[in-house]
Amino acid sequence: MIGVLAQASTTDFDIFVQTFFKATALGSLYSLLALGFVLVYKSTQTLNFAQGAMALVGAWFLSLVFIDWDFPARWLPGPNWLHWIIALLVAAAMAAVMGMAIEKYTIRPMIGQPLFSMAMITLALEVILRTISFDAVNLTTRSLGVPWGTRIFMLGGARVAWSYIAATAMALLAFVAIWRFFKTRMGIAMRATSFDQEAAMAQGINVSRVFSIAWASGASLAAFAGVFASMSPWPSGGTANRDGAFFVFRALPAVVLGGLDSVVGALVGGMIIGFSEIYAGQYLANYTGVLGVGYQQVIPYLVMLVGLLVRPYGLYGTVEVRRV
Amino acid sequence: MRGRPGLYTSYEAEAALLPTRTRKVALGLLILVLVLMPFSLPVIDQIPFVRFLGDAPWLRVVNRALIFCIAALGLNLLAGLAGQVSLGHAFFMGVGAYTAVLMGGVSTPHLWGWGLPMWLWLPASGVVAAGVGILVAPAAVRVRGLYLAITTIGLVFIGLHLSRVFEEIAGPGALGRKWPKLQLRLWKEEEPFLDFSGNGHWFWFDVNRTQKTYYFLLALLVLFALAAANLARSRTGRSWAAIRDRDVAAEIMGVAEFRAKTTAFAISSFYAGVAGALLASMVGQMNPEAWNLLLSVEFVAILLIGGMGRVSGAIMGTFFVVLSPRFVEQFIGWTADQAEGDGLFSGFWDLLVVVGSGDFGLISVTQQALGFPLPASALDEIIYGVLIIVFLLFEPLGLFGIWVKVRNYWKGWPFSY
């Protein structure tokens, strides 16, 4: 199965398979970002527009830990990939701390303010974090030292990049972890808080801790998504770049399509958006003259618009009961 | 009533635009100062801010702020009055700008343009944007709150893509194309009878192009602000406020929700369209990427900083947001001078600012390259973000709220309330 010798002529089916893996990977990345959104929205009722920028900062953290500080290799023996994974975890932990700090100093004082003021704060954070990651630390020229680099393997006649497999595995892992987390004590507390904050407080749940854990996990999920979105086969090509910011803005349709407050919605929405983007990019390429260059990047928004017209609260979102 | 400005004895008095004599005098003085500002006159030049805002480099920024004011007033009607927070304002500005360039632009083999005069393309840019707003409104009526905000983000990205598809209108790639100038012609004759884009002579005074543009924009802004203030106290404006405060209750009282939201979108888009056309034709040449999400965010920031739902709030917020980066720039320039000189604090500034090569510091004045000593442009963006956060955290009602506090302090002095 794996080998460079199997250079059979690529059939239509092979292209379909190839596209399938790419679409799954992109869908996974969107789902990861959407999951972070949903966790934060469910518990703190804040729409975190800075999720994308936090992903960029997460990628910078990895580059800082793994390349600049050479942190795990200095202390531990062992193979390169193990060091990389440790560095990834350290970067995610750093992102979690950043998320907690953001929650503590900018979101918590705003509790009780209109939802839109909070959303605006996260938009301002987006501007700050994006400027820092592009202009101050020059993310565009940084390497992430990905162990599998640009390597691909052959599945029949289809060429599949290892990065695609890694991204899908990462998303699977994250969703299983979150699903397990919801069964734990803290997870139940989080679900209770999202259901009714005051009732949860009356039951002795530490709501502010739930908030900071939600932001911490949202930020580290963003960091994972940022790292896996900055790998080679994606347009950014091994280093994070400015397109990354727009890439992460395209995760918004995934959240909205799935429903702002549904974990299942994040998965399904992310996959729908990822598949429609990649398959449209593959099979409508002949019509580029009519549709314009880069038309596939608009597909997520079109899918979102159509989806919202049919179901205004997304596929799995809670329908808001409107009272006088 | 005389001597009791807070007491209204008739509905007319309560709904009046300028209920008290103080306000009438204050507004009259403000307009007088604004009209005389661009000239160096003895009294006007002593007033702080006005002293330098009238100078040519600053007047150009003020012109930009005036255009942004018009767009912000439009978003204020939609978001502040009707409660529909939209992040798609940049899209409608783009629609207006491209209508203007299609109707007023010069035709070449690769670009479309009909070369029509300004009295046609300026209103048309607003009307076409309003039409697009009406097209979008049915979708916006179905989705609410934060879902609406994200949907309108989609609009911005779709608009950016459309500008890439229709290169005949938007111009090739990142170059963009030239917009028609702010010149009034009767039809397509050579010599405009009123030219806002060149130096000239009005009555007994020499006026340069910046001053002419300033007067034109100031007149337009007064017109649009009056229209916005009057809309707010009309039947339409009251129906918007009812929808904003509680949509179900408004519907029960007989306010047609669909119609109110559609008119809100249409009128707000009209403002945005005109502002977009003005901005593009003042700048002269614009890249399609200029109509991006950041521009939309800027307008929501303007409303939040100025204070939602108020004409004066929108105008104050615009001036704050548009002028503050320039002040930051000036400040950085000043710190660089301090670091070079040998004043009392030069050592402190020297630590902060990079002036020459091999110097240590956080902010770079000379170098524009990206990287650790922050270029001044990056610092601008960061300060802009920080400002939004600080305002929302400490003054949720914005500049208008600060003004109310100051006013109440003086009204109640020497008592605290």
XYZ file of C-alpha atoms in Angstrom:
741
model
C 0.000 0.000 0.000
C 2.728 2.426 0.953
C 5.393 3.042 -1.594
C 6.607 5.274 -4.294
C 6.738 2.402 -6.798
C 2.983 2.195 -7.068
C 2.849 5.035 -9.585
C -0.232 3.637 -11.283
C -2.113 6.024 -13.500
C -4.570 8.004 -11.372
C -8.107 7.042 -12.188
C -11.212 9.062 -11.459
C -11.801 6.926 -8.419
C -8.295 7.659 -7.131
C -8.958 11.376 -7.433
C -12.175 10.880 -5.552
C -10.345 9.056 -2.733
C -7.584 11.653 -2.681
C -10.171 14.410 -2.433
C -11.997 12.482 0.254
C -8.939 12.424 2.536
C -8.238 16.084 1.919
C -11.851 16.991 2.630
C -11.908 14.933 5.819
C -8.760 16.667 6.994
C -10.070 20.140 6.272
C -13.407 19.246 7.826
C -11.540 18.048 10.913
C -9.675 21.335 11.214
C -12.881 23.323 10.902
C -14.510 21.021 13.458
C -11.611 21.556 15.874
C -11.949 25.309 15.656
C -15.730 25.052 15.844
C -15.453 22.858 18.927
C -13.443 25.565 20.677
C -16.069 28.140 19.715
C -18.886 25.960 20.969
C -17.223 25.203 24.321
C -16.674 28.900 24.973
C -20.108 29.901 23.730
C -21.937 27.229 25.690
C -20.427 28.151 29.023
C -19.799 31.896 28.793
C -22.303 32.975 26.099
C -19.445 34.723 24.306
C -18.938 34.394 20.594
C -15.185 34.199 20.377
C -14.131 35.884 17.154
C -10.537 35.639 18.345
C -10.535 31.850 17.970
C -8.736 32.153 14.636
C -6.115 34.525 15.981
C -5.604 32.241 18.977
C -4.892 29.450 16.494
C -2.147 31.562 14.933
C -0.657 32.367 18.326
C -0.792 28.639 19.135
C 1.247 27.879 16.032
C 3.729 30.546 17.108
C 3.975 28.955 20.571
C 4.878 25.615 18.987
C 7.521 27.216 16.831
C 8.861 29.015 19.894
C 9.042 25.892 22.037
C 10.270 23.459 19.408
C 12.522 25.570 17.191
C 13.642 28.602 19.186
C 14.030 27.144 22.649
C 14.621 23.592 21.417
C 12.914 22.768 24.652
C 12.190 18.985 24.738
C 15.338 17.927 22.904
C 17.507 19.716 25.426
C 16.142 17.750 28.359
C 15.009 14.448 26.944
C 16.603 11.761 24.827
C 14.423 10.083 22.260
C 13.244 10.421 18.697
C 12.336 13.683 17.014
C 8.611 12.955 16.731
C 8.337 12.425 20.488
C 9.958 15.810 21.100
C 7.565 17.368 18.636
C 4.528 15.921 20.379
C 5.800 17.120 23.773
C 6.406 20.559 22.297
C 2.883 20.508 20.869
C 1.458 19.735 24.292
C 3.542 22.486 25.890
C 2.325 24.928 23.250
C -1.270 23.885 23.915
C -0.706 24.426 27.636
C 0.720 27.893 26.943
C -2.330 28.642 24.811
C -4.557 27.444 27.653
C -2.880 29.881 30.038
C -3.370 32.640 27.492
C -7.046 31.716 27.178
C -7.495 31.824 30.945
C -5.815 35.216 31.148
C -8.004 36.583 28.370
C -11.091 35.305 30.141
C -10.061 36.693 33.476
C -9.095 40.189 32.385
C -11.396 40.932 29.466
C -14.428 38.643 29.517
C -15.280 38.268 33.176
C -15.617 42.022 33.884
C -18.092 42.134 31.003
C -20.545 39.620 32.420
C -24.022 41.116 32.296
C -23.173 43.444 29.409
C -24.925 42.959 26.063
C -23.713 39.923 24.121
C -22.528 42.146 21.351
C -20.155 44.111 23.557
C -18.476 40.834 24.484
C -18.275 39.771 20.851
C -16.694 43.132 20.091
C -14.052 42.566 22.756
C -13.096 39.307 21.104
C -12.945 41.075 17.738
C -10.539 43.579 19.270
C -8.502 40.694 20.685
C -8.458 39.232 17.204
C -6.912 42.411 15.839
C -4.297 42.497 18.619
C -3.325 38.825 18.485
C -3.184 38.765 14.700
C -1.007 41.852 14.594
C 1.285 40.348 17.201
C 1.600 37.034 15.407
C 2.231 38.551 11.975
C 4.011 41.820 12.632
C 5.709 41.377 15.967
C 6.882 37.770 15.832
C 6.842 37.402 12.053
C 4.971 34.136 11.943
C 5.116 33.931 8.149
C 8.778 32.994 8.086
C 8.728 30.560 10.978
C 9.062 26.818 10.712
C 7.011 24.446 12.815
C 9.417 21.503 12.415
C 6.705 19.009 11.522
C 8.202 15.480 11.775
C 6.445 14.096 8.705
C 7.151 17.213 6.696
C 5.697 17.052 3.219
C 5.684 13.250 2.954
C 2.790 11.443 1.302
C 1.778 7.803 0.894
C -0.052 5.958 -1.840
C -3.399 4.356 -1.246
C -3.998 2.430 -4.423
C -3.435 5.185 -6.934
C -4.395 7.990 -4.606
C -1.731 10.222 -3.094
C -2.518 11.044 0.522
C -0.456 13.398 2.663
C 0.424 12.326 6.187
C -0.682 15.750 7.356
C -4.245 14.901 6.339
C -4.201 11.740 8.416
C -2.645 13.617 11.352
C -5.272 16.362 11.238
C -8.116 13.844 11.133
C -6.604 11.861 14.005
C -6.143 15.034 16.026
C -9.790 16.025 15.589
C -10.991 12.522 16.468
C -8.854 12.589 19.603
C -10.161 15.998 20.598
C -13.800 15.049 20.125
C -13.389 11.827 22.096
C -11.581 13.762 24.834
C -14.332 16.372 25.040
C -16.987 13.673 25.007
C -15.200 11.909 27.892
C -14.696 15.236 29.644
C -18.435 15.874 29.687
C -18.871 12.691 31.739
C -16.468 13.879 34.443
C -17.382 16.007 37.449
C -16.054 19.169 35.859
C -17.783 18.352 32.585
C -21.119 17.919 34.302
C -20.536 21.254 36.030
C -19.905 22.834 32.651
C -23.079 21.367 31.185
C -25.043 22.579 34.184
C -23.564 26.071 33.825
C -24.479 26.259 30.166
C -28.002 25.159 31.029
C -28.622 27.733 33.739
C -25.868 29.776 35.386
C -27.754 30.801 38.500
C -29.167 27.357 39.164
C -25.656 25.940 38.767
C -24.288 28.452 41.281
C -27.077 27.548 43.704
C -25.972 23.914 43.455
C -22.485 24.887 44.568
C -20.794 24.855 41.198
C -17.850 27.212 40.890
C -19.031 29.016 37.777
C -15.985 31.226 37.377
C -13.800 28.119 37.333
C -16.008 26.641 34.654
C -15.531 29.826 32.637
C -11.773 29.736 32.838
C -11.647 26.028 32.001
C -13.893 26.607 28.989
C -11.611 29.378 27.753
C -8.490 27.329 28.446
C -9.792 24.366 26.476
C -11.079 26.637 23.720
C -7.642 28.228 23.384
C -5.758 24.948 23.354
C -8.135 23.492 20.759
C -7.450 26.610 18.719
C -3.710 26.019 19.127
C -4.019 22.424 17.868
C -6.085 23.581 14.899
C -3.591 26.351 14.194
C -0.644 23.940 14.184
C -2.312 21.346 11.979
C -3.629 24.000 9.610
C -0.123 25.393 9.081
C 1.291 22.154 7.666
C 2.598 21.568 4.203
C -0.221 20.524 1.853
C -2.396 23.402 2.902
C -1.801 26.620 0.980
C 0.364 27.961 3.786
C 3.079 25.410 3.017
C 4.809 24.412 6.252
C 4.712 27.791 7.900
C 1.748 29.738 9.090
C 0.915 32.662 6.860
C -1.528 35.458 6.427
C -3.985 33.199 4.632
C -4.187 31.382 7.930
C -6.252 34.220 9.331
C -8.811 33.850 6.576
C -8.645 30.105 6.822
C -9.752 30.355 10.424
C -12.454 32.865 9.615
C -13.913 30.207 7.348
C -14.528 28.105 10.440
C -17.282 30.550 11.443
C -19.704 29.127 8.846
C -19.043 25.690 10.325
C -20.073 26.849 13.793
C -23.140 28.667 12.600
C -24.234 25.854 10.317
C -23.955 23.317 13.120
C -25.510 25.615 15.711
C -23.614 27.863 18.106
C -24.190 25.700 21.165
C -23.909 22.136 19.918
C -20.808 19.918 20.075
C -22.309 17.506 17.548
C -23.140 20.531 15.427
C -19.462 21.549 15.459
C -18.456 18.153 14.076
C -21.203 17.932 11.465
C -20.958 21.596 10.471
C -17.173 21.397 10.131
C -17.389 18.288 7.970
C -20.123 19.709 5.719
C -18.148 22.902 5.191
C -14.861 21.051 4.649
C -16.359 18.595 2.170
C -18.255 21.191 0.179
C -15.189 23.423 -0.033
C -12.768 20.704 -1.147
C -15.123 18.851 -3.474
C -16.270 22.093 -5.080
C -12.621 23.048 -5.510
C -11.895 19.692 -7.168
C -14.887 19.148 -9.398
C -15.897 22.662 -10.381
C -12.337 23.608 -11.377
C -13.344 23.586 -15.060
C -15.696 26.475 -14.431
C -13.086 28.739 -12.822
C -13.508 31.168 -15.694
C -17.100 31.787 -14.671
C -16.797 31.361 -10.922
C -13.568 33.320 -10.527
C -10.221 32.295 -9.046
C -10.497 31.126 -5.465
C -14.238 30.493 -5.675
C -13.928 27.529 -3.294
C -13.109 29.920 -0.453
C -16.547 31.501 -0.759
C -18.366 28.141 -0.787
C -18.445 27.903 3.058
C -20.282 31.219 3.302
C -22.766 30.252 0.593
C -23.460 26.917 2.304
C -23.901 28.803 5.589
C -26.339 31.309 4.055
C -28.476 28.568 2.528
C -28.338 26.527 5.740
C -29.368 29.479 7.891
C -32.293 30.317 5.644
C -33.606 26.793 6.118
C -32.754 26.503 9.813
C -32.107 29.902 11.455
C -30.449 28.362 14.526
C -28.230 25.931 12.655
C -28.649 22.194 12.324
C -28.327 21.298 15.999
C -28.556 24.691 17.721
C -31.038 25.308 20.491
C -34.011 27.256 19.166
C -34.302 30.396 21.241
C -37.742 30.734 22.780
C -38.925 34.281 22.177
C -40.985 35.765 24.947
C -42.475 39.196 25.327
C -40.140 76.004 29.553
C -38.071 79.063 30.199
C -35.568 78.498 32.987
C -36.542 74.839 33.308
C -34.998 73.110 30.305
C -35.863 69.621 31.533
C -39.571 70.311 31.751
C -41.585 69.759 28.578
C -45.079 71.090 28.297
C -45.868 69.745 24.825
C -44.973 66.749 22.691
C -43.525 69.082 20.071
C -41.082 70.434 22.619
C -40.043 66.960 23.700
C -39.539 65.704 20.160
C -37.671 68.817 19.031
C -34.201 68.249 17.637
C -32.720 71.068 19.708
C -35.000 71.458 22.721
C -33.030 74.093 24.620
C -31.524 77.411 23.722
C -28.127 76.279 25.038
C -28.066 73.458 22.542
C -29.056 75.743 19.688
C -26.262 78.171 20.564
C -23.737 75.385 21.082
C -24.535 73.740 17.758
C -24.458 77.095 15.991
C -21.032 77.853 17.464
C -19.765 74.371 16.578
C -20.838 74.751 12.958
C -19.329 78.250 12.809
C -16.011 76.917 14.113
C -16.126 73.986 11.698
C -16.784 76.274 8.745
C -13.966 78.659 9.639
C -11.559 75.919 10.724
C -9.553 75.434 7.497
C -8.487 79.090 7.372
C -5.930 80.571 9.710
C -8.092 83.138 11.453
C -7.035 84.914 14.665
C -9.632 83.623 17.182
C -10.339 80.209 15.680
C -6.650 79.333 15.667
C -6.420 79.751 19.428
C -8.880 76.907 20.168
C -7.122 73.670 21.106
C -7.387 70.912 18.448
C -8.945 73.284 15.943
C -5.575 75.036 15.894
C -3.905 72.239 14.002
C -6.865 70.291 12.561
C -7.210 73.055 9.979
C -3.704 72.451 8.600
C -3.593 70.642 5.281
C -2.178 67.257 6.426
C -4.687 67.054 9.266
C -7.542 68.347 7.140
C -7.112 65.351 4.859
C -7.604 63.055 7.845
C -10.599 65.121 8.903
C -12.087 64.649 5.422
C -11.704 60.930 5.808
C -13.390 61.145 9.196
C -16.298 63.081 7.703
C -16.905 60.293 5.185
C -16.640 57.680 7.903
C -19.178 59.722 9.877
C -21.733 59.283 7.105
C -21.204 55.522 7.028
C -21.248 55.317 10.825
C -24.539 57.226 10.918
C -25.945 54.588 8.584
C -24.800 51.723 10.761
C -26.089 53.621 13.775
C -29.588 53.543 12.291
C -29.355 49.808 11.721
C -27.468 48.687 14.821
C -28.095 51.430 17.332
C -31.710 52.150 16.517
C -33.080 48.950 14.973
C -30.782 46.678 16.992
C -29.592 44.632 14.006
C -25.823 44.498 14.469
C -24.331 43.970 11.051
C -20.703 43.261 10.221
C -21.435 43.677 6.517
C -21.214 47.451 6.359
C -17.978 47.327 4.347
C -19.766 45.238 1.732
C -22.420 47.899 1.210
C -19.747 50.595 1.054
C -18.052 48.538 -1.649
C -21.318 48.215 -3.562
C -21.672 51.995 -3.496
C -18.077 52.562 -4.555
C -18.317 50.181 -7.513
C -21.632 51.654 -8.625
C -19.907 55.024 -8.623
C -16.952 53.817 -10.652
C -19.162 51.978 -13.132
C -21.345 55.012 -13.728
C -18.756 57.761 -13.444
C -15.526 56.007 -14.393
C -13.586 56.268 -17.622
C -14.134 53.486 -20.117
C -11.085 51.626 -21.443
C -10.839 48.355 -23.416
C -10.519 46.386 -20.148
C -12.638 48.469 -17.821
C -16.267 49.446 -17.906
C -17.312 53.011 -17.188
C -20.051 55.255 -18.492
C -18.507 58.612 -17.614
C -21.696 60.065 -16.131
C -21.613 63.220 -13.944
C -21.491 63.200 -10.149
C -25.069 64.326 -9.540
C -26.027 60.992 -11.107
C -23.455 58.589 -9.697
C -23.457 59.817 -6.120
C -27.174 59.279 -5.439
C -27.147 56.152 -7.586
C -24.386 54.591 -5.472
C -26.652 54.990 -2.461
C -29.732 53.715 -4.263
C -28.013 50.615 -5.624
C -26.559 49.810 -2.195
C -30.022 50.240 -0.701
C -31.397 47.870 -3.330
C -28.818 45.250 -2.397
C -29.743 45.858 1.242
C -33.385 45.104 0.444
C -32.300 41.902 -1.308
C -30.323 40.834 1.777
C -32.985 41.851 4.286
C -35.264 38.769 4.004
C -32.355 36.587 5.105
C -31.567 39.003 7.905
C -35.138 38.958 9.135
C -34.943 35.209 9.630
C -31.677 35.068 11.577
C -31.183 37.147 14.701
C -28.551 38.350 17.117
C -25.106 36.844 16.791
C -26.213 34.601 13.935
C -26.972 37.762 11.969
C -23.510 39.160 12.697
C -21.826 36.038 11.318
C -24.134 35.896 8.310
C -23.192 39.440 7.410
C -19.494 38.515 7.741
C -20.238 36.029 4.975
C -21.543 38.924 2.902
C -18.174 40.697 3.166
C -16.234 37.689 1.924
C -18.704 37.037 -0.895
C -18.365 40.693 -1.899
C -14.555 40.442 -1.932
C -14.845 37.424 -4.198
C -17.276 39.179 -6.544
C -14.777 42.016 -6.925
C -12.293 39.423 -8.150
C -14.794 37.947 -10.603
C -15.886 41.254 -12.143
C -12.474 42.644 -13.019
C -14.072 44.894 -15.636
C -15.612 46.919 -12.827
C -13.169 46.477 -9.964
C -9.979 46.758 -11.974
C -7.227 44.174 -12.307
C -5.870 42.368 -9.258
C -4.456 44.358 -6.397
C -4.176 47.571 -8.449
C -7.790 48.562 -8.443
C -8.783 51.405 -10.757
C -9.231 55.155 -10.772
C -12.452 56.617 -9.440
C -14.166 59.678 -10.886
C -13.226 62.904 -9.114
C -15.513 64.964 -6.934
C -16.511 67.386 -9.675
C -19.977 68.677 -10.484
C -20.776 68.723 -14.192
C -24.091 69.228 -15.894
C -23.343 66.470 -18.365
C -20.096 65.144 -19.860
C -18.546 68.541 -20.662
C -14.818 69.195 -20.227
C -14.915 71.954 -17.640
C -16.757 71.161 -14.387
C -18.781 74.082 -13.072
C -17.990 73.167 -9.489
C -14.699 71.373 -8.860
C -14.003 69.920 -5.422
C -10.789 68.230 -6.454
C -8.536 71.071 -7.585
C -7.175 74.325 -6.199
C -9.218 77.364 -6.996
C -10.851 80.571 -5.996
C -14.239 80.899 -4.238
C -15.700 84.375 -3.771
C -12.795 86.395 -2.385
C -10.750 83.522 -1.030
C -8.146 81.149 -2.372
C -9.135 77.583 -1.488
C -7.088 74.493 -2.120
C -8.533 71.096 -3.023
C -8.491 69.751 0.528
C -10.462 72.727 1.792
C -12.982 72.394 -1.054
C -13.470 68.688 -0.368
C -13.841 69.534 3.297
C -16.703 71.950 2.679
C -18.443 69.574 0.319
C -18.219 66.695 2.802
C -19.191 68.911 5.738
C -22.353 69.987 3.911
C -23.171 66.372 3.060
C -22.567 65.271 6.643
C -24.876 67.961 8.026
C -27.518 66.822 5.544
C -27.147 63.148 6.436
C -26.979 63.810 10.179
C -30.158 65.874 10.003
C -31.872 63.128 8.055
C -30.732 60.517 10.598
C -31.856 62.572 13.579
C -35.216 63.196 11.974
C -35.649 59.543 11.030
C -35.058 58.569 14.629
C -38.043 60.597 15.814
C -40.353 59.624 12.970
C -42.814 56.739 12.851
C -40.169 54.572 11.153
C -37.577 55.356 13.803
C -39.984 54.549 16.615
C -40.857 51.240 14.981
C -37.130 50.424 14.792
C -36.647 51.216 18.461
C -39.623 49.013 19.295
C -38.128 46.117 17.313
C -34.779 46.633 19.025
C -36.207 46.647 22.507
C -38.421 43.581 22.152
C -39.366 42.286 18.754
C -42.252 40.058 19.803
C -43.844 42.845 21.827
C -43.432 45.226 18.894
C -45.192 42.814 16.558
C -48.062 42.427 19.002
C -48.440 46.206 19.077
C -48.807 46.174 15.330
C -45.284 47.082 14.198
C -44.583 45.184 10.990
C -41.258 43.513 11.798
C -40.383 42.519 8.260
C -41.066 45.961 6.895
C -39.205 47.751 9.692
C -36.105 45.578 9.323
C -36.132 45.888 5.539
C -36.333 49.684 5.658
C -33.580 49.729 8.294
C -31.317 47.668 6.034
C -32.165 49.743 2.989
C -31.549 53.136 4.603
C -28.409 52.034 6.399
C -27.086 50.632 3.121
C -27.915 53.905 1.384
C -25.673 55.755 3.845
C -22.965 53.137 3.425
C -23.172 53.260 -0.356
C -22.811 57.036 -0.518
C -19.954 56.941 1.979
C -18.190 54.217 -0.004
C -18.481 56.188 -3.234
C -17.200 59.355 -1.530
C -14.298 57.554 0.123
C -13.157 55.874 -3.074
C -13.416 59.018 -5.170
C -11.594 61.070 -2.538
C -8.756 58.554 -2.295
C -8.732 58.257 -6.090
C -7.641 54.655 -6.505
C -8.613 51.732 -4.321
C -7.772 48.084 -4.046
C -10.838 45.806 -3.837
C -9.339 44.292 -0.681
C -9.981 47.600 1.088
C -13.653 46.654 1.574
C -12.772 43.940 4.059
C -13.977 42.728 7.402
C -11.658 45.074 9.318
C -13.509 48.045 7.842
C -16.806 46.612 9.075
C -15.319 45.983 12.495
C -14.120 49.572 12.552
C -17.690 50.824 12.227
C -19.017 48.624 15.002
C -16.083 49.843 17.103
C -16.999 53.439 16.265
C -20.528 52.878 17.515
C -19.410 51.146 20.679
C -16.807 53.812 21.442
C -19.101 56.713 20.578
C -22.253 55.336 22.125
C -24.958 53.332 20.361
C -28.112 54.933 19.015
C -27.026 58.570 19.076
C -26.140 60.802 16.153
C -23.673 62.741 18.283
C -22.244 59.470 19.604
C -21.612 58.173 16.091
C -19.875 61.405 15.090
C -17.729 61.591 18.227
C -16.812 57.923 17.897
C -15.782 58.354 14.285
C -13.513 61.273 15.025
C -11.983 59.380 17.915
C -11.347 56.196 15.934
C -10.138 57.892 12.753
C -7.953 60.521 14.411
C -6.424 58.510 17.250
C -4.000 56.486 15.052
C -2.644 59.797 13.752
C -2.119 61.001 17.285
C -0.299 57.760 18.070
C 1.893 58.345 15.028
C 2.652 61.876 16.171
C 3.396 60.596 19.643
C 5.861 58.015 18.356
C 7.569 60.684 16.308
C 7.796 62.838 19.397
C 9.282 59.990 21.474
C 11.905 59.464 18.807
C 12.876 63.132 19.060
C 13.006 62.796 22.838
C 15.253 59.753 22.615
C 17.665 61.571 20.312
C 17.782 64.718 22.389
C 19.083 65.058 25.929
C 15.974 65.953 27.917
C 15.167 64.736 31.375
C 13.562 61.476 30.243
C 15.582 60.788 27.110
C 17.042 57.641 28.674
C 13.553 56.224 29.190
C 12.436 56.962 25.633
C 15.727 55.619 24.329
C 14.911 52.257 25.910
C 11.503 52.239 24.255
C 12.208 53.438 20.763
C 14.585 52.191 18.096
C 15.965 55.119 16.165
C 19.184 54.023 14.498
C 20.540 50.557 13.811
C 21.892 48.512 16.696
C 19.673 50.373 19.127
C 17.542 48.495 21.619
C 13.843 49.189 21.961
C 10.283 47.989 21.509
C 9.117 50.297 18.757
C 10.921 51.009 15.551
C 10.554 54.381 13.940
C 12.799 54.036 10.947
C 12.282 50.471 9.855
C 9.079 49.344 8.216
C 10.056 45.669 8.027
C 8.188 43.194 10.186
C 9.848 41.669 13.176
C 10.583 42.356 16.751
C 11.087 46.082 17.086
C 7.457 46.773 16.204
C 6.929 48.969 13.161
C 4.766 51.956 13.963
C 1.948 50.666 11.738
C 1.648 47.481 13.805
C 1.597 49.519 16.983
C -1.331 51.461 15.564
C -3.389 48.295 15.173
C -2.540 47.067 18.644
C -3.451 50.382 20.236
C -6.682 50.387 18.247
C -7.594 46.969 19.648
C -6.618 47.950 23.175
C -8.716 51.111 22.935
C -11.828 49.143 22.023
C -11.309 46.784 24.947
C -10.591 49.589 27.406
C -13.683 51.499 26.328
C -15.943 48.496 26.600
C -14.545 47.551 29.989
C -14.593 50.955 31.632
C -17.133 53.030 29.739
C -19.805 50.792 28.183
C -21.860 53.811 27.115
C -18.937 55.228 25.183
C -17.954 58.844 24.659
C -21.609 59.824 24.857
C -21.755 58.282 28.339
C -18.692 60.300 29.383
C -20.361 63.450 28.078
C -23.535 62.673 30.059
C -21.455 62.180 33.206
C -19.603 65.460 32.718
C -22.834 67.287 31.996
C -24.570 65.912 35.051
C -21.576 66.829 37.190
C -21.792 70.467 36.140
C -25.548 70.544 36.354
C -25.563 69.273 39.910
C -22.466 71.114 41.129
C -21.740 71.541 44.034
C -23.949 68.569 44.889
C -23.133 65.082 43.716
C -26.588 64.531 42.193
